[in-house]
mmCIF file with all atom_site columns, C-alpha atoms in Angstrom:
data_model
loop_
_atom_site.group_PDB
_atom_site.id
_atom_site.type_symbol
_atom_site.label_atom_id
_atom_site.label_alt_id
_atom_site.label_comp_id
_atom_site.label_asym_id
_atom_site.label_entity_id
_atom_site.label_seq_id
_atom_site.pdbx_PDB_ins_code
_atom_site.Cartn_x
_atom_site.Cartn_y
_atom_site.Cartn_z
_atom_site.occupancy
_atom_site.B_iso_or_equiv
_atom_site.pdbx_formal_charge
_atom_site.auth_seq_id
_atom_site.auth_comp_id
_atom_site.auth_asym_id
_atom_site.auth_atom_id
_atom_site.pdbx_PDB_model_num
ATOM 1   C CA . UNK A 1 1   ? -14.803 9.923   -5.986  1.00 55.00 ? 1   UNK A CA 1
ATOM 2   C CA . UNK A 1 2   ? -14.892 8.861   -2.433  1.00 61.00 ? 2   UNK A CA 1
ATOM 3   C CA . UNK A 1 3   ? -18.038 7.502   -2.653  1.00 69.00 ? 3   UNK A CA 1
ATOM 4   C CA . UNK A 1 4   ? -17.116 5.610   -5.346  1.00 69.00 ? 4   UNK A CA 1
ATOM 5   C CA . UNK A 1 5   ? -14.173 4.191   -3.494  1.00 65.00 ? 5   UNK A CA 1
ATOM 6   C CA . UNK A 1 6   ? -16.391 3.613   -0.666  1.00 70.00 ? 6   UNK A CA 1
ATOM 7   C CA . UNK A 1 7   ? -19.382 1.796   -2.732  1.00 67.00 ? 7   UNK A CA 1
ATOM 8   C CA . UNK A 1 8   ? -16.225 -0.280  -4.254  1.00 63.00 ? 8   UNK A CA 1
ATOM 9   C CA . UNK A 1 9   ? -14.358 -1.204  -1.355  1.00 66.00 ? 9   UNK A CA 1
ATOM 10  C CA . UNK A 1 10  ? -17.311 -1.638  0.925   1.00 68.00 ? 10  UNK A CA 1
ATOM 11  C CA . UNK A 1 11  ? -19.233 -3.592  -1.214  1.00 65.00 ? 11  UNK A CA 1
ATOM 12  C CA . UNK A 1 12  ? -16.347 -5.580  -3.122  1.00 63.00 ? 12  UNK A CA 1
ATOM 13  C CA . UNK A 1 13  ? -14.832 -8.657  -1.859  1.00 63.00 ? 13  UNK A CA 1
ATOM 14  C CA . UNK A 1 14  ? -13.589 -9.131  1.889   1.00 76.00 ? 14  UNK A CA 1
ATOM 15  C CA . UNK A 1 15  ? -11.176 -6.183  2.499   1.00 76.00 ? 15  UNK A CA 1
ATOM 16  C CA . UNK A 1 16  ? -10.004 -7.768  5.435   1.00 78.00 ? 16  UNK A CA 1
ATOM 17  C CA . UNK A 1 17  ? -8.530  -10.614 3.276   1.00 82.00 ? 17  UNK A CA 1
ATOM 18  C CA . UNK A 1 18  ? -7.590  -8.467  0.108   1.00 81.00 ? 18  UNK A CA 1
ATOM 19  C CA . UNK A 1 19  ? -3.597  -9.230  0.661   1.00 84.00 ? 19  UNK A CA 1
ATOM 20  C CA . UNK A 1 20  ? -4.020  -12.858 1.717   1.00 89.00 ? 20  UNK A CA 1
ATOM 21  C CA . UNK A 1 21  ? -6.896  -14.840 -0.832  1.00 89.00 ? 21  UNK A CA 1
ATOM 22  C CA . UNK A 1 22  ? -3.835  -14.340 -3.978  1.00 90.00 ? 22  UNK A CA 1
ATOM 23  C CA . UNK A 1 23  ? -0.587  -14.699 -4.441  1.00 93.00 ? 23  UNK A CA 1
ATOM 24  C CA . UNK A 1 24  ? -0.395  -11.214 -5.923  1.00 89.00 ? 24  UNK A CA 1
ATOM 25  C CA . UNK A 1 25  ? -1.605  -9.852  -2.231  1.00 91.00 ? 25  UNK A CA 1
ATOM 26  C CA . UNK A 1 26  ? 0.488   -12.107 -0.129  1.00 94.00 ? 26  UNK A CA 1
ATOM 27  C CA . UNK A 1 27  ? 4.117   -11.010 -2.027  1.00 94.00 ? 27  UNK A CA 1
ATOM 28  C CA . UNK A 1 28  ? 2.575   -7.394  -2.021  1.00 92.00 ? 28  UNK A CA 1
ATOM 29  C CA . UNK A 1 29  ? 1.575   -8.103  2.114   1.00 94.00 ? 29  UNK A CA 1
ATOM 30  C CA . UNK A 1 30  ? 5.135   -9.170  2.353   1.00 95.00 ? 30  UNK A CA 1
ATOM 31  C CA . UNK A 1 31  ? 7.381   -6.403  0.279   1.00 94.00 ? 31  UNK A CA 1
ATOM 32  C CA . UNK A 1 32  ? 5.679   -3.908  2.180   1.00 93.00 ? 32  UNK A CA 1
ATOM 33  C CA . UNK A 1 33  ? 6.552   -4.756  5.230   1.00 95.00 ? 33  UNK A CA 1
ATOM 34  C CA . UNK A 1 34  ? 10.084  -5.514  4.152   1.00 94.00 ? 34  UNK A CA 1
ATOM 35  C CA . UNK A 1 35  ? 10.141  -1.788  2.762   1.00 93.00 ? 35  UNK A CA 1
ATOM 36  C CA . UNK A 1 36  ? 8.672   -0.229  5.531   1.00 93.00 ? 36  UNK A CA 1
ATOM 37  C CA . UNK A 1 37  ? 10.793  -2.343  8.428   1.00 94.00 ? 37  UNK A CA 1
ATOM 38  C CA . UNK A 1 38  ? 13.683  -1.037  6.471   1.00 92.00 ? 38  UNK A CA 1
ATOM 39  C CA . UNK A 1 39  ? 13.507  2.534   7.716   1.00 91.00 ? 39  UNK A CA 1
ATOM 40  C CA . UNK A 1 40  ? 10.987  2.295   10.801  1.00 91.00 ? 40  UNK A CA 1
ATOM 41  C CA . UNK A 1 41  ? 13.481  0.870   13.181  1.00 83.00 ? 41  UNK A CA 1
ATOM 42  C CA . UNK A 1 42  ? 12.288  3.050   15.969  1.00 88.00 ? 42  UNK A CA 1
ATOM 43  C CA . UNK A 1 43  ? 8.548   3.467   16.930  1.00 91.00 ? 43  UNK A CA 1
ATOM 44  C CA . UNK A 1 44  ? 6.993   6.554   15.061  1.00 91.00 ? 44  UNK A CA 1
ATOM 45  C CA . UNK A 1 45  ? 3.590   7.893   14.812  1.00 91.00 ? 45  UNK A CA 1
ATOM 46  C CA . UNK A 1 46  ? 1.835   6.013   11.197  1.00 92.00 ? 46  UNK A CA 1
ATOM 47  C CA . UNK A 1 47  ? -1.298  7.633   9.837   1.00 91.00 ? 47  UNK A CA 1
ATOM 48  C CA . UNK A 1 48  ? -2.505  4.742   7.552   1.00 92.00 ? 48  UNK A CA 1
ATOM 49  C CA . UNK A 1 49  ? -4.303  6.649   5.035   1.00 90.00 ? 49  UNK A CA 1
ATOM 50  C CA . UNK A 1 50  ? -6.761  4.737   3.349   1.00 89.00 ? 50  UNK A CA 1
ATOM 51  C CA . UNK A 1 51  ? -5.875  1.441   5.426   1.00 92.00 ? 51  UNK A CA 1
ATOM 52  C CA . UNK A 1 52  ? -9.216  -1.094  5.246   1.00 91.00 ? 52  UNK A CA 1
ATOM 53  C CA . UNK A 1 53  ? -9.705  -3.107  7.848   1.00 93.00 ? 53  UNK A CA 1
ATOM 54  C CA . UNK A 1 54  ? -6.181  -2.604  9.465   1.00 95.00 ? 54  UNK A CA 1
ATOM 55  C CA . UNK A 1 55  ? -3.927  -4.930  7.342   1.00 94.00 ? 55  UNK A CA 1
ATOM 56  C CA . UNK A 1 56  ? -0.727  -3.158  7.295   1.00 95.00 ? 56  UNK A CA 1
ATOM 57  C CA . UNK A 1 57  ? -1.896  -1.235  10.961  1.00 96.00 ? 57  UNK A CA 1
ATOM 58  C CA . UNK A 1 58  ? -2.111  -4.397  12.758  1.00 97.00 ? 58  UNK A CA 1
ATOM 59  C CA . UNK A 1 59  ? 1.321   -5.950  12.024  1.00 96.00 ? 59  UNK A CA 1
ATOM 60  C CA . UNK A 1 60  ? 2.669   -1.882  12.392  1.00 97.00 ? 60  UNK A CA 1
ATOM 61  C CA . UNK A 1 61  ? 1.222   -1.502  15.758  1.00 97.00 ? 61  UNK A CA 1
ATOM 62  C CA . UNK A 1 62  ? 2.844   -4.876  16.802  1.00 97.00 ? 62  UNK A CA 1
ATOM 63  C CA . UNK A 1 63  ? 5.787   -3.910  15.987  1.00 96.00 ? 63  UNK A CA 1
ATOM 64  C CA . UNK A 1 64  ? 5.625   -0.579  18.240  1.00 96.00 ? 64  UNK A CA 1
ATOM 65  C CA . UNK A 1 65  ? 4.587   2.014   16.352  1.00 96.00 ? 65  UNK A CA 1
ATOM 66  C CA . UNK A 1 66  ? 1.140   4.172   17.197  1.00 95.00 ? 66  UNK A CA 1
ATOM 67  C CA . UNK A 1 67  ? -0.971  3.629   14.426  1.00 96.00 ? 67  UNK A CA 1
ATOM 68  C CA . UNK A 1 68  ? -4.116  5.757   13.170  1.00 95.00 ? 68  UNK A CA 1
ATOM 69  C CA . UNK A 1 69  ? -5.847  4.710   10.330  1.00 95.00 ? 69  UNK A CA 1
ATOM 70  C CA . UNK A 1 70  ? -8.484  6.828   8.007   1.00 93.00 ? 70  UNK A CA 1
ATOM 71  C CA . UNK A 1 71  ? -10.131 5.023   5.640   1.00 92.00 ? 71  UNK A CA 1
ATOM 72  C CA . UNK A 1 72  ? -13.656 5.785   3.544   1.00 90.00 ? 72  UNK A CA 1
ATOM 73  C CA . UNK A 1 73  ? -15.439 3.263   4.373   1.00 91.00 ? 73  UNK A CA 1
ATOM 74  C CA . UNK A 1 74  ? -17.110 3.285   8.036   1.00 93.00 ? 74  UNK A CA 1
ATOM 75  C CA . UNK A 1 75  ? -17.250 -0.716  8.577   1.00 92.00 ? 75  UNK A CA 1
ATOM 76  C CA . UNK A 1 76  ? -13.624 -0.985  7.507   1.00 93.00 ? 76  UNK A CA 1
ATOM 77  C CA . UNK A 1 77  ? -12.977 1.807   10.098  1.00 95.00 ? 77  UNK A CA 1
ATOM 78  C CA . UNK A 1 78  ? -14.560 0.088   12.862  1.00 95.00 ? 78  UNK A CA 1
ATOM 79  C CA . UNK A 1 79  ? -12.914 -3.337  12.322  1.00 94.00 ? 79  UNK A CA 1
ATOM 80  C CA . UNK A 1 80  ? -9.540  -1.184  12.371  1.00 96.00 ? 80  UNK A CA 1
ATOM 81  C CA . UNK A 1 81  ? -10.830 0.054   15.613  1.00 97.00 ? 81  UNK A CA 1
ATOM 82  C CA . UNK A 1 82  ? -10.918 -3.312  17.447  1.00 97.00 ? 82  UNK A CA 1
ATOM 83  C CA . UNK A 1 83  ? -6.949  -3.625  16.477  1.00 97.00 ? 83  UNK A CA 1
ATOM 84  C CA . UNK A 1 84  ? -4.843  -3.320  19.768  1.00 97.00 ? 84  UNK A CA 1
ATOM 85  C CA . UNK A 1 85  ? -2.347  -0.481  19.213  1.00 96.00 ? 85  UNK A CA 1
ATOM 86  C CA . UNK A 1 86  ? -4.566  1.187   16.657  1.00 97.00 ? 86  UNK A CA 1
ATOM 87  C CA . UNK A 1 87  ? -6.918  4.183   16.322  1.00 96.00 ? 87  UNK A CA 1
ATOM 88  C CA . UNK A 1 88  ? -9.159  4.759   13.637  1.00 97.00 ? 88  UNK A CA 1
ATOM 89  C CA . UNK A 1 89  ? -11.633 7.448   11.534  1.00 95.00 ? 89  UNK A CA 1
ATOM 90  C CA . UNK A 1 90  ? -13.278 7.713   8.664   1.00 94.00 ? 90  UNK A CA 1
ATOM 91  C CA . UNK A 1 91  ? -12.212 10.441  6.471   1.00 91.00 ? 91  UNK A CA 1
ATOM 92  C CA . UNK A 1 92  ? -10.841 11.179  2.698   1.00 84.00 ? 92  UNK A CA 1
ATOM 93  C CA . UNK A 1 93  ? -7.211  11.145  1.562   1.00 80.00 ? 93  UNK A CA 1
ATOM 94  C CA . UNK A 1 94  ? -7.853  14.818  0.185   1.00 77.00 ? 94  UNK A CA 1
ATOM 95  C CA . UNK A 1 95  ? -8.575  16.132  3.066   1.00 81.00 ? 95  UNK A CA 1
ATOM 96  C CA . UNK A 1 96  ? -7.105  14.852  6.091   1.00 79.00 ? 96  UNK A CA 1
ATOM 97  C CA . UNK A 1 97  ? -8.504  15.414  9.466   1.00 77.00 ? 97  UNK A CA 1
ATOM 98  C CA . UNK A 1 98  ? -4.733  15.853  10.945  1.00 76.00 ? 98  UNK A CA 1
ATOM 99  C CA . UNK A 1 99  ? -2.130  18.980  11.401  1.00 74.00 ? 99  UNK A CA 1
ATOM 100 C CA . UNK A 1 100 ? 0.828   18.727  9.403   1.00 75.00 ? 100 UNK A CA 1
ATOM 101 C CA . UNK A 1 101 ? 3.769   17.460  10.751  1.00 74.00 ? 101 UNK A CA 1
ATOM 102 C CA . UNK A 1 102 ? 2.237   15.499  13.385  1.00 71.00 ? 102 UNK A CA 1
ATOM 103 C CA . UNK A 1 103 ? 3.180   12.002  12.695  1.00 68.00 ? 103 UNK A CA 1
ATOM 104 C CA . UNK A 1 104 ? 6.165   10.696  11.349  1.00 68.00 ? 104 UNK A CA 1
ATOM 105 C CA . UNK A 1 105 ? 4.335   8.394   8.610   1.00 64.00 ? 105 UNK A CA 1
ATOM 106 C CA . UNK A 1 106 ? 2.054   8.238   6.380   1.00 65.00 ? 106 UNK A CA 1
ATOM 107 C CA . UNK A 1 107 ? 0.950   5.487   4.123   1.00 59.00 ? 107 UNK A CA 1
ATOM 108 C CA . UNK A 1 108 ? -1.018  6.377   0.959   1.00 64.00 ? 108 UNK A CA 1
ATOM 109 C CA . UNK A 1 109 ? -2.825  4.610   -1.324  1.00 48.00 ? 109 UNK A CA 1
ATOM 110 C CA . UNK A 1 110 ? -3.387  6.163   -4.556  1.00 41.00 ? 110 UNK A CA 1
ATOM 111 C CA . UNK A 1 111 ? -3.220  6.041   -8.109  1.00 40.00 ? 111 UNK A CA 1
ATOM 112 C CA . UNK A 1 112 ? -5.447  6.382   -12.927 1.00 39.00 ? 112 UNK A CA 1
ATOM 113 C CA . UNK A 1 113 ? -7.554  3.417   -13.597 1.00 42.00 ? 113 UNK A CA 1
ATOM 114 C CA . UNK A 1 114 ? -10.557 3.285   -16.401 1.00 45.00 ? 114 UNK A CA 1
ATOM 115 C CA . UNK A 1 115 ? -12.029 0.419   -14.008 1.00 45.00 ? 115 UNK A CA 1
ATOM 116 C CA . UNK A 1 116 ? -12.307 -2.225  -17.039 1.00 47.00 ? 116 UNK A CA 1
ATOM 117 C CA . UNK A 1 117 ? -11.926 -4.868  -14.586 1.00 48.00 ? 117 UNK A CA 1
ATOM 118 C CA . UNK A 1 118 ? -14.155 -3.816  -11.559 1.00 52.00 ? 118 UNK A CA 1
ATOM 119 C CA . UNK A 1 119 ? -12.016 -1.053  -9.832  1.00 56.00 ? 119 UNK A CA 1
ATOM 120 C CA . UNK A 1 120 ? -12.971 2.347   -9.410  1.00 60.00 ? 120 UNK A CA 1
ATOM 121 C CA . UNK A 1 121 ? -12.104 4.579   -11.632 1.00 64.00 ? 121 UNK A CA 1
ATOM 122 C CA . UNK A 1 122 ? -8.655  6.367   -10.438 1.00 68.00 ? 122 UNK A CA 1
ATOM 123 C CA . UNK A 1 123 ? -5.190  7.287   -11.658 1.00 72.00 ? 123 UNK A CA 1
ATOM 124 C CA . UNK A 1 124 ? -2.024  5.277   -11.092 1.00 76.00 ? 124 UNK A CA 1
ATOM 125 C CA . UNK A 1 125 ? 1.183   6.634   -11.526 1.00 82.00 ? 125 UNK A CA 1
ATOM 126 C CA . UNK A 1 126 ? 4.269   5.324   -12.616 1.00 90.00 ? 126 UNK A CA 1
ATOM 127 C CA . UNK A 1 127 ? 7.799   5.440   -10.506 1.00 93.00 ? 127 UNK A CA 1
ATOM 128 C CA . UNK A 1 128 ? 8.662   9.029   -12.314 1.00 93.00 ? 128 UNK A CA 1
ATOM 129 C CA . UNK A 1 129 ? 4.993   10.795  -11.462 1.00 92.00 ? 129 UNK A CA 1
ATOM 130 C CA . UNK A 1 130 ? 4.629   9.559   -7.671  1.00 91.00 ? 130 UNK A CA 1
ATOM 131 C CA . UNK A 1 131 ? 8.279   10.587  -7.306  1.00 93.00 ? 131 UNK A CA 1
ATOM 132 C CA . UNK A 1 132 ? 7.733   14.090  -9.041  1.00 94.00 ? 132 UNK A CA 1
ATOM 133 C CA . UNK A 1 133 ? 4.533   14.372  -6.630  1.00 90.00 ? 133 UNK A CA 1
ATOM 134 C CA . UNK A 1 134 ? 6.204   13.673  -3.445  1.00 90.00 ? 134 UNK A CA 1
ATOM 135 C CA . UNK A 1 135 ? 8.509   16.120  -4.511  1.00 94.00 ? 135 UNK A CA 1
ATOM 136 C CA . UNK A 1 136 ? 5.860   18.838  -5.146  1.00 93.00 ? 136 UNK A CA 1
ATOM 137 C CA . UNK A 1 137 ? 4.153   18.401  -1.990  1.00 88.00 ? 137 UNK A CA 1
ATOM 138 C CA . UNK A 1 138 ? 7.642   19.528  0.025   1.00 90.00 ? 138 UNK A CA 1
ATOM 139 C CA . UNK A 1 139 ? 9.347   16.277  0.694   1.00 90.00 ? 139 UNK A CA 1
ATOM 140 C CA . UNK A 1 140 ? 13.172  15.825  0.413   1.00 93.00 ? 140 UNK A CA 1
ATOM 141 C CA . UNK A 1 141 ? 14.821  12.304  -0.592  1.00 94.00 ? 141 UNK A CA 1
ATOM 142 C CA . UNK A 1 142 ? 12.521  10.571  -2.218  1.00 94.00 ? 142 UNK A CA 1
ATOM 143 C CA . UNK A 1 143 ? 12.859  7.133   -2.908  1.00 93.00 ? 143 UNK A CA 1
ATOM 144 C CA . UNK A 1 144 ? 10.197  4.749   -4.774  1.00 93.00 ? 144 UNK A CA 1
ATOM 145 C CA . UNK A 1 145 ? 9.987   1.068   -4.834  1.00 94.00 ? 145 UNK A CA 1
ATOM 146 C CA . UNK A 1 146 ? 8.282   -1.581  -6.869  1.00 93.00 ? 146 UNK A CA 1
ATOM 147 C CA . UNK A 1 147 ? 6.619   -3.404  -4.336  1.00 93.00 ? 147 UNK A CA 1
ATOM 148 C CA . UNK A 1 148 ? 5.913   -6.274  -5.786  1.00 93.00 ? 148 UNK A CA 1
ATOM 149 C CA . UNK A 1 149 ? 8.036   -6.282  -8.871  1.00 92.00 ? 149 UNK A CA 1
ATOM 150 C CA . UNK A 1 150 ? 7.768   -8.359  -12.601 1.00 92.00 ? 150 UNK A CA 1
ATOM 151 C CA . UNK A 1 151 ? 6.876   -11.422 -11.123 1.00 92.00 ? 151 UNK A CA 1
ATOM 152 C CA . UNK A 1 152 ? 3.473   -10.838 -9.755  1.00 91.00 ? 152 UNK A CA 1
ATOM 153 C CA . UNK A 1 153 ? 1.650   -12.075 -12.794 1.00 90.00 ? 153 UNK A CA 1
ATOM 154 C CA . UNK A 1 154 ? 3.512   -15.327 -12.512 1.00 92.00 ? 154 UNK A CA 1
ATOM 155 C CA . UNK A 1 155 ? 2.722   -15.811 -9.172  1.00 92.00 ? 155 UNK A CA 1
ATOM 156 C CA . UNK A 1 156 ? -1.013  -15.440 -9.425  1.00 90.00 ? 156 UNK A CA 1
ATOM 157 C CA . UNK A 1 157 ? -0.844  -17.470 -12.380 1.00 93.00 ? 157 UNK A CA 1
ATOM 158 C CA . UNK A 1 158 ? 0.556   -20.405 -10.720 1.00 94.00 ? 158 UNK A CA 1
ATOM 159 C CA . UNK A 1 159 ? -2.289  -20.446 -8.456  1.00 94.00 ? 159 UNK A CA 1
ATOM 160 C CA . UNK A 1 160 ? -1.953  -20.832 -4.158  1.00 93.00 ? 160 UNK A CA 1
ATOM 161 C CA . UNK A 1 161 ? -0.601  -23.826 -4.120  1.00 95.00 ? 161 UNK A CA 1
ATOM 162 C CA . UNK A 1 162 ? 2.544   -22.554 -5.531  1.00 95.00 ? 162 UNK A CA 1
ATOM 163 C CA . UNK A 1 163 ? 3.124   -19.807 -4.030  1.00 95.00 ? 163 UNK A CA 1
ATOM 164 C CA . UNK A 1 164 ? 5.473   -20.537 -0.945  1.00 95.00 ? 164 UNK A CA 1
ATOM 165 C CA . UNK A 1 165 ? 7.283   -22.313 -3.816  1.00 96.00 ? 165 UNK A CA 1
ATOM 166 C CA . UNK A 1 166 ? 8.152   -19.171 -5.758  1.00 95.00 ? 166 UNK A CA 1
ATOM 167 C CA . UNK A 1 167 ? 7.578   -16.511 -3.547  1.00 95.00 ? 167 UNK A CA 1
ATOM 168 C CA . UNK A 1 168 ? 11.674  -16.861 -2.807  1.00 95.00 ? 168 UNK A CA 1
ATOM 169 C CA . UNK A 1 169 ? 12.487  -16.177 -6.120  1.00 94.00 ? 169 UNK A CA 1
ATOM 170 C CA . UNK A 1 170 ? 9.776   -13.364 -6.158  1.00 94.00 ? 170 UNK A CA 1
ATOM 171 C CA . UNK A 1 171 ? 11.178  -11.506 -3.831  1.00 94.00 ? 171 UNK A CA 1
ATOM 172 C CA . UNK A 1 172 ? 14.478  -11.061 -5.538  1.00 94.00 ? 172 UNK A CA 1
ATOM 173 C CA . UNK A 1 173 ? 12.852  -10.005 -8.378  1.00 92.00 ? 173 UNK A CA 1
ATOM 174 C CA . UNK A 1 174 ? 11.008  -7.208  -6.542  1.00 93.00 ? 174 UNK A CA 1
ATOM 175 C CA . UNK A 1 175 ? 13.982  -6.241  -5.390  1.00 93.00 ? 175 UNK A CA 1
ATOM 176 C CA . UNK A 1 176 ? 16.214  -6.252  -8.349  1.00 92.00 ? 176 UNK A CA 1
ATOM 177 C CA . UNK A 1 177 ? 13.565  -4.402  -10.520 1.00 90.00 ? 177 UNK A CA 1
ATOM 178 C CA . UNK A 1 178 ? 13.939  -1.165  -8.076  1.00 85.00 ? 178 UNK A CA 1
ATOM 179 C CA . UNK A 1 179 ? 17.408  -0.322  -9.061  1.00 83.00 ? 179 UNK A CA 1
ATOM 180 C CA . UNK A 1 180 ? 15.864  -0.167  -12.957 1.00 89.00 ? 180 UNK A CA 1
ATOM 181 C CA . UNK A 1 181 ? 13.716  3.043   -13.935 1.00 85.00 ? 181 UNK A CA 1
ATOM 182 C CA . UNK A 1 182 ? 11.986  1.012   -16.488 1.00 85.00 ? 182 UNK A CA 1
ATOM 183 C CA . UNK A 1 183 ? 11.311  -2.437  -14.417 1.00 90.00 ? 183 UNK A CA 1
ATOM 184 C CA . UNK A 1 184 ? 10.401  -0.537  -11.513 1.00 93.00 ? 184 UNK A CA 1
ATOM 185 C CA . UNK A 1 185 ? 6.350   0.084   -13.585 1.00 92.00 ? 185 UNK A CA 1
ATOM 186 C CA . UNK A 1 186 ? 6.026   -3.835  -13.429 1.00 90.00 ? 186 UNK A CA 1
ATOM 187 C CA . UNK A 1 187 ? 4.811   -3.503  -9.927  1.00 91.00 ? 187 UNK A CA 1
ATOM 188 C CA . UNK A 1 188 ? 1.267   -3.479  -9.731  1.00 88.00 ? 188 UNK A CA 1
ATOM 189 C CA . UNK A 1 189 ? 1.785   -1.250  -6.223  1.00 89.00 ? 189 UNK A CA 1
ATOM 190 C CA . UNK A 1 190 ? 4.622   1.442   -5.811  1.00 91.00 ? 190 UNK A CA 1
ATOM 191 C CA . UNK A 1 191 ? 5.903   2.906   -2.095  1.00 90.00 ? 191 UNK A CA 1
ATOM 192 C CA . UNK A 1 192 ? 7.697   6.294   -1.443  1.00 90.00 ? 192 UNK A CA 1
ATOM 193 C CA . UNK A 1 193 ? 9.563   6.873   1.327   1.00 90.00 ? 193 UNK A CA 1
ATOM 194 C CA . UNK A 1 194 ? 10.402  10.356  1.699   1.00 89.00 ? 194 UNK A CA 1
ATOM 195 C CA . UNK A 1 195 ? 11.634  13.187  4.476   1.00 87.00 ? 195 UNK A CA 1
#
C-alpha cells in the first residue's frame, strides 16, 4: 500500500498545491486550521504524519510549534525540508520511526476508497469508526469534526471565482454539521482530537 500511495501522490497532480487549485481544498486548508488553532494555543511538538510537501507544517511551524513531518514520498519530504521551523523523513504511517509519547501531536491522514476516480485504493471511515479507533489505540476524549462539512460539493461546483463569495456561509455549515452524528459523514475529510 505505501507504494501505491507513493506512485499516487508522487506522480499525481502538484501536492504542493492540493489544498489551494479548488474550492474543496481551500475551505478544507481553512477548517483545519480553525480546528487545530482551537486547542494548540501553546507551542507543542506536531508529527505531521503523512504531510506532502508541508502544507499544514508550514503555517504550524509559523505559528510556534516544532513540526516533523513523515510522509511516503521522498520529493514531498525534501520540499518539507526547506520549510523554516520544520523537520522532515520519509517513512509509513504504520510504522512510525518515533517513541511513543514524544510529541504532543499528531496529524493523520487516513481512510476505504475503491479508487473509481483516480485515488488509491484505501478505507475511509465515517465519524463513528475513526472515533471507535482513536479509542482503541488508548486515547481519552475523543472528539471528531467534519472538516469541511455539506457544503463542499457546492463550493467546487461554483467554480474559483466564487469561492470567497460563499466560503462565509461554508464555514458555518462545517461547523453546524459537527454537532449532528449524521451530517458530520458529509465532510469529505474528518479530524480527531484526542488525549
Amino acid at each position: 500500500m505505501a507504494n501505491d500511495l507513493a506512485w499516487h501522490y508522487g506522480s499525481g497532480p502538484a501536492e504542493n498545491t492540493r489544498l489551494s487549485r479548488t474550492p474543496h481544498g481551500r475551505l478544507e486548508f481553512l477548517r483545519t486550521q480553525e480546528l487545530l488553532r482551537q486547542v494548540l494555543a501553546t507551542p507543542t511538538r506536531v508529527l505531521d504524519v503523512g504531510g506532502g510537501t508541508g502544507v499544514h507544517a508550514e503555517w504550524l511551524a509559523r505559528d510556534g510549534h516544532s513540526v516533523h513531518l513523515i510522509d511516503v514520498v521522498p520529493a514531498h519530504v525534501d520540499a518539507a525540508a526547506t520549510l523554516p521551523g520544520v523537520t522532515a523523513e520519509v517513512g509509513d504511517a504504520r510504522q512510525l520511526p518515533t517513541d511513543d509519547n514524544s510529541v504532543d501531536t499528531a496529524t493523520i491522514a487516513s481512510g476505504h476508497y475503491d479508487g473509481r476516480v483516480g485515488f488509491t485504493p484505501t478505507h475511509w471511515h465515517t465519524a463513528d469508526e475513526l472515533r471507535a479507533e482513536i479509542r482503541a489505540a488508548g486515547l481519552a476524549d475523543v472528539t471528531v469534526y467534519g472538516v469541511e462539512g455539506p457544503a463542499w460539493p457546492a463550493l467546487d461546483a461554483a467554480g474559483a471565482s466564487e469561492f470567497a463569495a460563499r466560503v462565509d456561509a461554508a464555514l458555518p455549515c462545517a461547523r453546524l454539521a459537527d454537532q449532528d452524528p449524521l451530517l458530520i459523514n458529509t465532510s469529505a475529510h474528518f479530524l480527531a482530537i484526542a488525549r
